Coordinates of C-alpha atoms in Angstrom, one line a residue:
X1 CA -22.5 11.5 7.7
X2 CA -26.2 10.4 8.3
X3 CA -27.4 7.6 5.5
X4 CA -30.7 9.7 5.5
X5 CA -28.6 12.8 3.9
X6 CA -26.9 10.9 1.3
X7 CA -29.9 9.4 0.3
X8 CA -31.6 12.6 -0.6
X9 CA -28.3 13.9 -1.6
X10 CA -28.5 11.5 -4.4
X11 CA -32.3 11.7 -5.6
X12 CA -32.6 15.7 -5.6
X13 CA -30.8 15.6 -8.8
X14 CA -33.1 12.7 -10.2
X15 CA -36.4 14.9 -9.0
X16 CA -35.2 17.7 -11.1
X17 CA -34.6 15.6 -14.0
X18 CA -39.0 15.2 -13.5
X19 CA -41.4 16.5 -15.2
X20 CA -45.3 16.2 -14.4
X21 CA -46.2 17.9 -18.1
X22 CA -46.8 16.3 -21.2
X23 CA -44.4 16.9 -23.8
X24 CA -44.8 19.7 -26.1
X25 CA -44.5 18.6 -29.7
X26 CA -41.1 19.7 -31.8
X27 CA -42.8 19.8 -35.0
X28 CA -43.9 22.8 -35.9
X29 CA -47.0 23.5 -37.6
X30 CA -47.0 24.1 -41.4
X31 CA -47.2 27.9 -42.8
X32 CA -50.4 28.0 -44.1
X33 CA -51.0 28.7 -48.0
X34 CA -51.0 32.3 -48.2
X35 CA -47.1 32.5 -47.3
X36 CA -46.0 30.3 -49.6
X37 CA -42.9 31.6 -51.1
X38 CA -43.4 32.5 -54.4
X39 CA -39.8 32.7 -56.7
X40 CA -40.9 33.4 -60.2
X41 CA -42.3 36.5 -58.9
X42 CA -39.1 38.0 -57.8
X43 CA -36.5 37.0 -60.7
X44 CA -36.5 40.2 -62.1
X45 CA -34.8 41.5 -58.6
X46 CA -31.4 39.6 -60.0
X47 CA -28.9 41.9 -60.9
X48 CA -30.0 44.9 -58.5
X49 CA -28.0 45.7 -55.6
X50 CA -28.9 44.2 -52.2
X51 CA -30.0 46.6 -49.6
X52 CA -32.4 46.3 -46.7
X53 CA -35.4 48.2 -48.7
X54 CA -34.9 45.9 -51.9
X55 CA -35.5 43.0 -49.3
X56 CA -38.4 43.9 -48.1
X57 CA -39.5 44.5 -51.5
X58 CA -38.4 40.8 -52.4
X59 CA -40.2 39.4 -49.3
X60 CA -43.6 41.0 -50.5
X61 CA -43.3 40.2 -53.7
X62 CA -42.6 36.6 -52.9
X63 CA -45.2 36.1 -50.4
X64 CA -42.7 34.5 -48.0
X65 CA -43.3 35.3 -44.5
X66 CA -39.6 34.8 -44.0
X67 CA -35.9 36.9 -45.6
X68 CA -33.0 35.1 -45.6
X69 CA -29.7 36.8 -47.3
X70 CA -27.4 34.6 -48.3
X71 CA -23.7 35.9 -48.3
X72 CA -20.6 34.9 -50.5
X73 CA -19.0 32.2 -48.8
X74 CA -21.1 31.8 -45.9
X75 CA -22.7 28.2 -44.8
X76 CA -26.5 28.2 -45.0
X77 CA -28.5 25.1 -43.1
X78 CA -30.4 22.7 -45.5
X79 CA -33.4 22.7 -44.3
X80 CA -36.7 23.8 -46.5
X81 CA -39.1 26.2 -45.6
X82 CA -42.1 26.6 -48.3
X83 CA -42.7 30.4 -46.2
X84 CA -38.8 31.4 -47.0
X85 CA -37.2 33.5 -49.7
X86 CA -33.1 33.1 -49.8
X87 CA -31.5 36.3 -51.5
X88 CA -27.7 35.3 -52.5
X89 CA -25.5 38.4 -53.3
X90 CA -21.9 38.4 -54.1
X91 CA -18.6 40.6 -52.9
X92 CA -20.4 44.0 -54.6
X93 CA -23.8 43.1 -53.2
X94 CA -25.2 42.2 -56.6
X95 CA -28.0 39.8 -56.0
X96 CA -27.0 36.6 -57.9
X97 CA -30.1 34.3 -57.0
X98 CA -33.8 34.6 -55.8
X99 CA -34.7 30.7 -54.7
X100 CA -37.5 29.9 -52.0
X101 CA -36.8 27.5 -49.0

């Protein structure tokens, strides 16, 4: 085989590993004020039964831009969001806890 073909052979993976752009950056920008979850204004939803309409409901009375439902037994990622409301129900989708993040 000609040395000329397994020398581009070998960089053609390299020049894809290339980029000419500059690199976007990963953190994200902050939510501004006005969807700033809001939890005190949604404790009185404890107790109710969780259905899509009652979310909605919690979300706009929060001010959180974002729903998260938090089932029994399920694993939930750590990380806080000041824009987020978490709704935790249990087996008879009685909502247990209204918490932003």
């Amino acid at each position: 085989m000609d040395i000329r073909m397994l020398a581009i052979a070998a960089i053609l993976p390299l020049a894809a590993c290339s980029s000419s752009e500059t690199p976007v950056e990963s953190t994200p920008t902050p939510p501004s004020a006005e969807a700033t979850c809001k939890a005190d204004a949604v404790q009185s939803y404890i107790g109710q039964t969780a259905t899509p309409d009652l979310g909605g409901a919690i979300l706009k009375a929060s001010g959180a831009r974002t729903l998260r439902w938090g089932p029994p037994r399920s694993a939930m990622t750590m990380d806080y969001r000041v824009d987020r409301v978490n709704v935790m129900y249990d087996d008879a989708y009685k909502i247990t806890q209204v918490t932003c993040g």
